mmCIF file of C-alpha atoms and ligand atoms in Angstrom:
data_model
loop_
_atom_site.group_PDB
_atom_site.id
_atom_site.type_symbol
_atom_site.label_atom_id
_atom_site.label_comp_id
_atom_site.label_asym_id
_atom_site.label_seq_id
_atom_site.Cartn_x
_atom_site.Cartn_y
_atom_site.Cartn_z
ATOM 1 C CA UNK J 1 120.474 245.236 77.835
ATOM 2 C CA UNK J 2 117.813 247.725 78.876
ATOM 3 C CA UNK J 3 117.951 251.536 78.731
ATOM 4 C CA UNK J 4 116.191 253.728 81.303
ATOM 5 C CA UNK J 5 115.800 257.438 80.538
ATOM 6 C CA UNK J 6 115.156 259.631 83.566
ATOM 7 C CA UNK J 7 114.155 263.290 83.825
ATOM 8 C CA UNK J 8 117.474 264.349 85.362
ATOM 9 C CA UNK J 9 120.837 263.120 86.609
ATOM 10 C CA UNK J 10 119.563 263.438 90.181
ATOM 11 C CA UNK J 11 116.658 261.175 89.261
ATOM 12 C CA UNK J 12 119.079 258.689 87.651
ATOM 13 C CA UNK J 13 121.034 258.584 90.903
ATOM 14 C CA UNK J 14 117.826 258.109 92.923
ATOM 15 C CA UNK J 15 116.761 255.240 90.645
ATOM 16 C CA UNK J 16 120.119 253.483 91.001
ATOM 17 C CA UNK J 17 120.362 254.068 94.760
ATOM 18 C CA UNK J 18 116.843 252.597 94.980
ATOM 19 C CA UNK J 19 117.938 249.494 93.049
ATOM 20 C CA UNK J 20 120.851 248.971 95.440
ATOM 21 C CA UNK J 21 118.636 249.557 98.511
ATOM 22 C CA UNK J 22 116.067 247.055 97.253
ATOM 23 C CA UNK J 23 118.723 244.446 96.484
ATOM 24 C CA UNK J 24 120.317 244.776 99.939
ATOM 25 C CA UNK J 25 116.912 244.556 101.607
ATOM 26 C CA UNK J 26 116.063 241.442 99.625
ATOM 27 C CA UNK J 27 119.506 239.844 100.090
ATOM 28 C CA UNK J 28 121.244 241.352 103.146
ATOM 29 C CA UNK J 29 124.491 239.409 102.549
ATOM 30 C CA UNK J 30 124.726 240.382 98.881
ATOM 31 C CA UNK J 31 127.907 241.153 96.970
ATOM 32 C CA UNK J 32 128.147 244.560 95.310
ATOM 33 C CA UNK J 33 130.641 245.599 92.658
ATOM 34 C CA UNK J 34 131.312 249.296 93.138
ATOM 35 C CA UNK J 35 132.666 252.077 90.955
ATOM 36 C CA UNK J 36 134.486 255.372 91.397
ATOM 37 C CA UNK J 37 134.585 258.566 89.322
ATOM 38 C CA UNK J 38 132.404 261.632 89.663
ATOM 39 C CA UNK J 39 129.209 260.007 88.398
ATOM 40 C CA UNK J 40 128.393 257.660 91.320
ATOM 41 C CA UNK J 41 129.071 260.215 94.080
ATOM 42 C CA UNK J 42 125.399 261.345 94.430
ATOM 43 C CA UNK J 43 124.323 257.672 94.387
ATOM 44 C CA UNK J 44 126.586 257.050 97.373
ATOM 45 C CA UNK J 45 125.235 260.190 99.088
ATOM 46 C CA UNK J 46 121.706 258.847 98.724
ATOM 47 C CA UNK J 47 122.727 255.442 100.087
ATOM 48 C CA UNK J 48 124.299 257.165 103.118
ATOM 49 C CA UNK J 49 121.034 259.044 103.724
ATOM 50 C CA UNK J 50 119.004 255.851 103.355
ATOM 51 C CA UNK J 51 121.314 254.031 105.762
ATOM 52 C CA UNK J 52 121.067 256.833 108.326
ATOM 53 C CA UNK J 53 117.269 256.830 107.949
ATOM 54 C CA UNK J 54 117.203 253.094 108.695
ATOM 55 C CA UNK J 55 115.983 252.180 105.195
ATOM 56 C CA UNK J 56 118.916 249.908 104.395
ATOM 57 C CA UNK J 57 121.413 247.901 106.443
ATOM 58 C CA UNK J 58 124.893 247.240 105.016
ATOM 59 C CA UNK J 59 126.188 245.181 107.945
ATOM 60 C CA UNK J 60 126.363 241.930 105.981
ATOM 61 C CA UNK J 61 127.185 243.341 102.532
ATOM 62 C CA UNK J 62 130.475 242.517 100.769
ATOM 63 C CA UNK J 63 131.905 244.842 98.131
ATOM 64 C CA UNK J 64 134.616 244.628 95.487
ATOM 65 C CA UNK J 65 135.689 247.710 93.563
ATOM 66 C CA UNK J 66 136.384 247.783 89.858
ATOM 67 C CA UNK J 67 139.860 249.222 89.839
ATOM 68 C CA UNK J 68 142.714 251.155 91.447
ATOM 69 C CA UNK J 69 145.552 253.319 90.170
ATOM 70 C CA UNK J 70 149.033 251.829 90.193
ATOM 71 C CA UNK J 71 151.637 253.665 92.238
ATOM 72 C CA UNK J 72 149.569 255.507 94.816
ATOM 73 C CA UNK J 73 148.805 254.142 98.292
ATOM 74 C CA UNK J 74 145.296 253.742 99.716
ATOM 75 C CA UNK J 75 145.951 256.744 101.971
ATOM 76 C CA UNK J 76 146.483 259.052 98.945
ATOM 77 C CA UNK J 77 143.468 261.323 98.443
ATOM 78 C CA UNK J 78 143.166 260.259 94.780
ATOM 79 C CA UNK J 79 143.354 256.526 95.446
ATOM 80 C CA UNK J 80 140.117 254.683 94.884
ATOM 81 C CA UNK J 81 140.351 253.137 98.382
ATOM 82 C CA UNK J 82 140.382 256.670 99.819
ATOM 83 C CA UNK J 83 137.513 257.639 97.492
ATOM 84 C CA UNK J 84 135.362 254.730 98.636
ATOM 85 C CA UNK J 85 136.104 255.298 102.333
ATOM 86 C CA UNK J 86 135.349 259.026 102.202
ATOM 87 C CA UNK J 87 132.386 258.901 99.799
ATOM 88 C CA UNK J 88 130.647 255.849 101.225
ATOM 89 C CA UNK J 89 132.186 253.326 103.600
ATOM 90 C CA UNK J 90 133.043 255.757 106.448
ATOM 91 C CA UNK J 91 129.404 256.880 106.580
ATOM 92 C CA UNK J 92 127.442 253.610 106.478
ATOM 93 C CA UNK J 93 127.281 250.578 108.750
ATOM 94 C CA UNK J 94 129.402 248.349 106.521
ATOM 95 C CA UNK J 95 132.197 246.224 107.980
ATOM 96 C CA UNK J 96 135.284 247.593 106.203
ATOM 97 C CA UNK J 97 136.846 244.134 106.389
ATOM 98 C CA UNK J 98 134.147 243.153 103.884
ATOM 99 C CA UNK J 99 135.141 245.868 101.409
ATOM 100 C CA UNK J 100 137.863 245.273 98.856
ATOM 101 C CA UNK J 101 139.696 247.762 96.667
ATOM 102 C CA UNK J 102 142.787 246.461 94.879
ATOM 103 C CA UNK J 103 146.120 247.588 96.294
ATOM 104 C CA UNK J 104 147.883 250.204 94.190
ATOM 105 C CA UNK J 105 151.332 249.683 95.710
ATOM 106 C CA UNK J 106 153.829 246.826 95.695
ATOM 107 C CA UNK J 107 153.687 243.955 93.224
ATOM 108 C CA UNK J 108 151.065 245.075 90.677
ATOM 109 C CA UNK J 109 150.748 241.634 89.049
ATOM 110 C CA UNK J 110 150.115 240.052 92.452
ATOM 111 C CA UNK J 111 147.596 242.804 93.227
ATOM 112 C CA UNK J 112 145.735 242.096 89.983
ATOM 113 C CA UNK J 113 145.678 238.377 90.830
ATOM 114 C CA UNK J 114 144.287 239.223 94.266
ATOM 115 C CA UNK J 115 141.556 241.367 92.666
ATOM 116 C CA UNK J 116 140.633 238.453 90.398
ATOM 117 C CA UNK J 117 140.347 236.118 93.395
ATOM 118 C CA UNK J 118 138.112 238.643 95.194
ATOM 119 C CA UNK J 119 135.880 238.909 92.111
ATOM 120 C CA UNK J 120 135.415 235.132 92.241
ATOM 121 C CA UNK J 121 135.226 234.694 96.033
ATOM 122 C CA UNK J 122 131.694 233.853 97.122
ATOM 123 C CA UNK J 123 130.456 233.835 93.502
ATOM 124 C CA UNK J 124 129.434 236.542 91.067
ATOM 125 C CA UNK J 125 128.457 240.019 92.216
ATOM 126 C CA UNK J 126 124.711 240.460 92.592
ATOM 127 C CA UNK J 127 125.015 243.946 91.130
ATOM 128 C CA UNK J 128 127.920 245.689 89.425
ATOM 129 C CA UNK J 129 127.732 249.473 89.303
ATOM 130 C CA UNK J 130 129.526 251.186 86.403
ATOM 131 C CA UNK J 131 130.318 254.630 85.123
ATOM 132 C CA UNK J 132 131.706 255.111 81.641
ATOM 133 C CA UNK J 133 134.742 256.916 80.287
ATOM 134 C CA UNK J 134 134.502 259.460 77.470
ATOM 135 C CA UNK J 135 135.968 256.829 75.116
ATOM 136 C CA UNK J 136 133.596 254.106 76.313
ATOM 137 C CA UNK J 137 135.978 252.502 78.809
ATOM 138 C CA UNK J 138 134.421 250.663 81.735
ATOM 139 C CA UNK J 139 136.452 250.200 84.917
ATOM 140 C CA UNK J 140 139.861 250.827 83.302
ATOM 141 C CA UNK J 141 139.300 248.530 80.299
ATOM 142 C CA UNK J 142 140.491 250.946 77.679
ATOM 143 C CA UNK J 143 139.373 251.280 74.069
ATOM 144 C CA UNK J 144 141.830 249.161 72.098
ATOM 145 C CA UNK J 145 142.051 246.519 69.373
ATOM 146 C CA UNK J 146 141.593 243.874 72.044
ATOM 147 C CA UNK J 147 140.118 243.522 75.516
ATOM 148 C CA UNK J 148 141.197 241.348 78.435
ATOM 149 C CA UNK J 149 138.820 239.062 80.292
ATOM 150 C CA UNK J 150 140.359 238.878 83.780
ATOM 151 C CA UNK J 151 141.839 241.364 86.244
ATOM 152 C CA UNK J 152 145.016 242.907 84.853
ATOM 153 C CA UNK J 153 147.193 245.982 84.588
ATOM 154 C CA UNK J 154 146.109 248.500 82.009
ATOM 155 C CA UNK J 155 148.039 251.407 80.482
ATOM 156 C CA UNK J 156 145.740 254.413 80.510
ATOM 157 C CA UNK J 157 144.997 256.237 77.264
ATOM 158 C CA UNK J 158 145.602 259.941 76.737
ATOM 159 C CA UNK J 159 141.803 260.478 76.759
ATOM 160 C CA UNK J 160 141.454 258.882 80.203
ATOM 161 C CA UNK J 161 144.487 260.676 81.650
ATOM 162 C CA UNK J 162 143.134 264.006 80.372
ATOM 163 C CA UNK J 163 139.655 263.307 81.760
ATOM 164 C CA UNK J 164 140.956 262.259 85.180
ATOM 165 C CA UNK J 165 143.520 265.101 85.408
ATOM 166 C CA UNK J 166 140.765 267.279 86.940
ATOM 167 C CA UNK J 167 141.094 265.337 90.181
ATOM 168 C CA UNK J 168 144.874 265.865 90.445
ATOM 169 C CA UNK J 169 146.977 268.999 90.945
ATOM 170 C CA UNK J 170 148.528 268.577 87.514
ATOM 171 C CA UNK J 171 148.171 266.174 84.609
ATOM 172 C CA UNK J 172 151.657 264.743 85.231
ATOM 173 C CA UNK J 173 150.434 263.480 88.614
ATOM 174 C CA UNK J 174 147.805 261.161 87.038
ATOM 175 C CA UNK J 175 149.090 257.576 87.229
ATOM 176 C CA UNK J 176 149.646 256.059 83.773
ATOM 177 C CA UNK J 177 148.740 252.524 84.820
ATOM 178 C CA UNK J 178 145.909 250.956 86.773
ATOM 179 C CA UNK J 179 144.762 247.576 88.059
ATOM 180 C CA UNK J 180 141.314 246.761 86.751
ATOM 181 C CA UNK J 181 138.714 244.037 86.657
ATOM 182 C CA UNK J 182 138.612 242.508 83.180
ATOM 183 C CA UNK J 183 135.665 242.472 80.818
ATOM 184 C CA UNK J 184 134.783 238.897 81.765
ATOM 185 C CA UNK J 185 134.718 239.862 85.435
ATOM 186 C CA UNK J 186 132.221 242.640 84.708
ATOM 187 C CA UNK J 187 130.111 240.472 82.403
ATOM 188 C CA UNK J 188 129.951 237.758 85.098
ATOM 189 C CA UNK J 189 127.954 240.004 87.449
ATOM 190 C CA UNK J 190 124.314 238.930 87.770
ATOM 191 C CA UNK J 191 123.178 242.471 87.052
ATOM 192 C CA UNK J 192 125.176 245.399 85.644
ATOM 193 C CA UNK J 193 124.001 248.993 86.085
ATOM 194 C CA UNK J 194 125.788 251.680 84.075
ATOM 195 C CA UNK J 195 125.054 255.326 84.842
ATOM 196 C CA UNK J 196 126.059 258.191 82.576
ATOM 197 C CA UNK J 197 125.431 261.906 82.403
ATOM 198 C CA UNK J 198 126.923 264.899 80.621
ATOM 199 C CA UNK J 199 127.676 265.736 77.035
ATOM 200 C CA UNK J 200 131.257 264.444 77.230
ATOM 201 C CA UNK J 201 129.708 260.981 77.248
ATOM 202 C CA UNK J 202 127.747 261.446 73.990
ATOM 203 C CA UNK J 203 130.097 259.469 71.673
ATOM 204 C CA UNK J 204 130.419 256.579 74.140
ATOM 205 C CA UNK J 205 126.670 256.403 74.872
ATOM 206 C CA UNK J 206 125.804 256.718 71.194
ATOM 207 C CA UNK J 207 127.830 253.569 70.520
ATOM 208 C CA UNK J 208 126.192 251.855 73.468
ATOM 209 C CA UNK J 209 122.497 252.586 72.901
ATOM 210 C CA UNK J 210 122.015 253.583 69.268
ATOM 211 C CA UNK J 211 123.031 250.441 67.360
ATOM 212 C CA UNK J 212 123.763 246.731 67.730
ATOM 213 C CA UNK J 213 127.501 246.927 67.082
ATOM 214 C CA UNK J 214 129.936 245.485 69.616
ATOM 215 C CA UNK J 215 133.453 246.868 69.322
ATOM 216 C CA UNK J 216 136.575 246.777 71.460
ATOM 217 C CA UNK J 217 136.999 250.452 70.522
ATOM 218 C CA UNK J 218 134.056 251.142 72.860
ATOM 219 C CA UNK J 219 134.355 248.507 75.603
ATOM 220 C CA UNK J 220 130.946 249.393 77.063
ATOM 221 C CA UNK J 221 129.312 247.885 73.943
ATOM 222 C CA UNK J 222 130.037 244.412 75.367
ATOM 223 C CA UNK J 223 127.130 245.057 77.737
ATOM 224 C CA UNK J 224 124.803 244.531 74.758
ATOM 225 C CA UNK J 225 125.494 240.824 75.317
ATOM 226 C CA UNK J 226 124.479 240.921 78.991
ATOM 227 C CA UNK J 227 120.876 239.900 79.531
ATOM 228 C CA UNK J 228 120.568 241.803 82.783
ATOM 229 C CA UNK J 229 122.428 245.037 82.035
ATOM 230 C CA UNK J 230 120.718 248.376 82.604
ATOM 231 C CA UNK J 231 121.941 251.707 81.239
ATOM 232 C CA UNK J 232 120.560 254.709 83.126
ATOM 233 C CA UNK J 233 120.824 258.052 81.327
ATOM 234 C CA UNK J 234 119.025 261.353 81.788
ATOM 235 C CA UNK J 235 116.868 263.047 79.175
ATOM 236 C CA UNK J 236 119.555 265.591 78.337
ATOM 237 C CA UNK J 237 122.021 262.853 77.385
ATOM 238 C CA UNK J 238 119.353 260.736 75.657
ATOM 239 C CA UNK J 239 118.308 263.735 73.537
ATOM 240 C CA UNK J 240 121.928 264.549 72.706
ATOM 241 C CA UNK J 241 122.558 261.049 71.358
ATOM 242 C CA UNK J 242 119.144 260.926 69.650
ATOM 243 C CA UNK J 243 117.879 258.011 71.746
ATOM 244 C CA UNK J 244 114.090 257.583 71.883
ATOM 245 C CA UNK J 245 112.690 255.350 74.612
HETATM 246 C C1 GLP I 301 137.564 256.404 85.677
HETATM 247 C C2 GLP I 301 137.082 255.104 86.316
HETATM 248 C C3 GLP I 301 135.815 254.584 85.663
HETATM 249 C C4 GLP I 301 134.800 255.706 85.511
HETATM 250 C C5 GLP I 301 135.371 256.791 84.657
HETATM 251 C C6 GLP I 301 134.395 257.932 84.393
HETATM 252 O O1 GLP I 301 138.322 256.198 84.537
HETATM 253 N N1 GLP I 301 138.079 254.087 86.268
HETATM 254 O O2 GLP I 301 135.298 253.537 86.465
HETATM 255 O O3 GLP I 301 133.627 255.208 84.945
HETATM 256 O O4 GLP I 301 136.513 257.312 85.336
HETATM 257 O O5 GLP I 301 134.359 258.786 85.485
HETATM 258 P P1 GLP I 301 133.370 259.984 85.691
HETATM 259 O O6 GLP I 301 132.159 259.401 86.324
HETATM 260 O O7 GLP I 301 134.100 260.904 86.630
HETATM 261 O O8 GLP I 301 133.098 260.592 84.380
#
């Protein structure tokens, strides 16, 4: 695992958007694992600009998203399908048939199995983008005494529900369950890029970059075992955790 410290969050997003642009240019039919949450939004904005400027062509790219809430349809403005369409897919030249976000409605077990088959289809993702939860969760693999390798249904922790309540009208509207890629699915990606910013992420990032401990209580720490994982943090966050490059 490698840590990159940038001068600002905007610079972090530019660095990561640049990595994705370069990968797509090198391998036009690549497979990207994509993430939701507030953190990647400026990365997607930059990719839209690059696509409009003719710097990158998404016409042959396939994508699979990390996760989706259980119980809300893809048309709901807080579903991750809606997020991906409005923050990225609707604005770039990707074929939406080549984009996959797990279904949040119907038979959740079957939806998780379908996500697992999409993770495997065509081989491992060339790049998996990740944010991180305040408790160190990645995708929706929650801090717990155990982790699950494959796609599954996860019960969200109080910490995650509280953090994600800002996107909903009221906390009670936040779904309590989600379908998520498992830890093995994420670790199988050829390259994993985790982006974090903001002081709420200090405890999680401290556990990730400041020691060699791997713990299920901070799922992100599994990335320490990935030989091609990159953590991109800005100076403000690096200083707050005491990380020196
Ligand atoms: C959700 C998502 C994660 C994301 C996390 C942090 O729980 N399932 O993939 O990393 O939120 O989001 P944010 O970037 O908004 O802090």
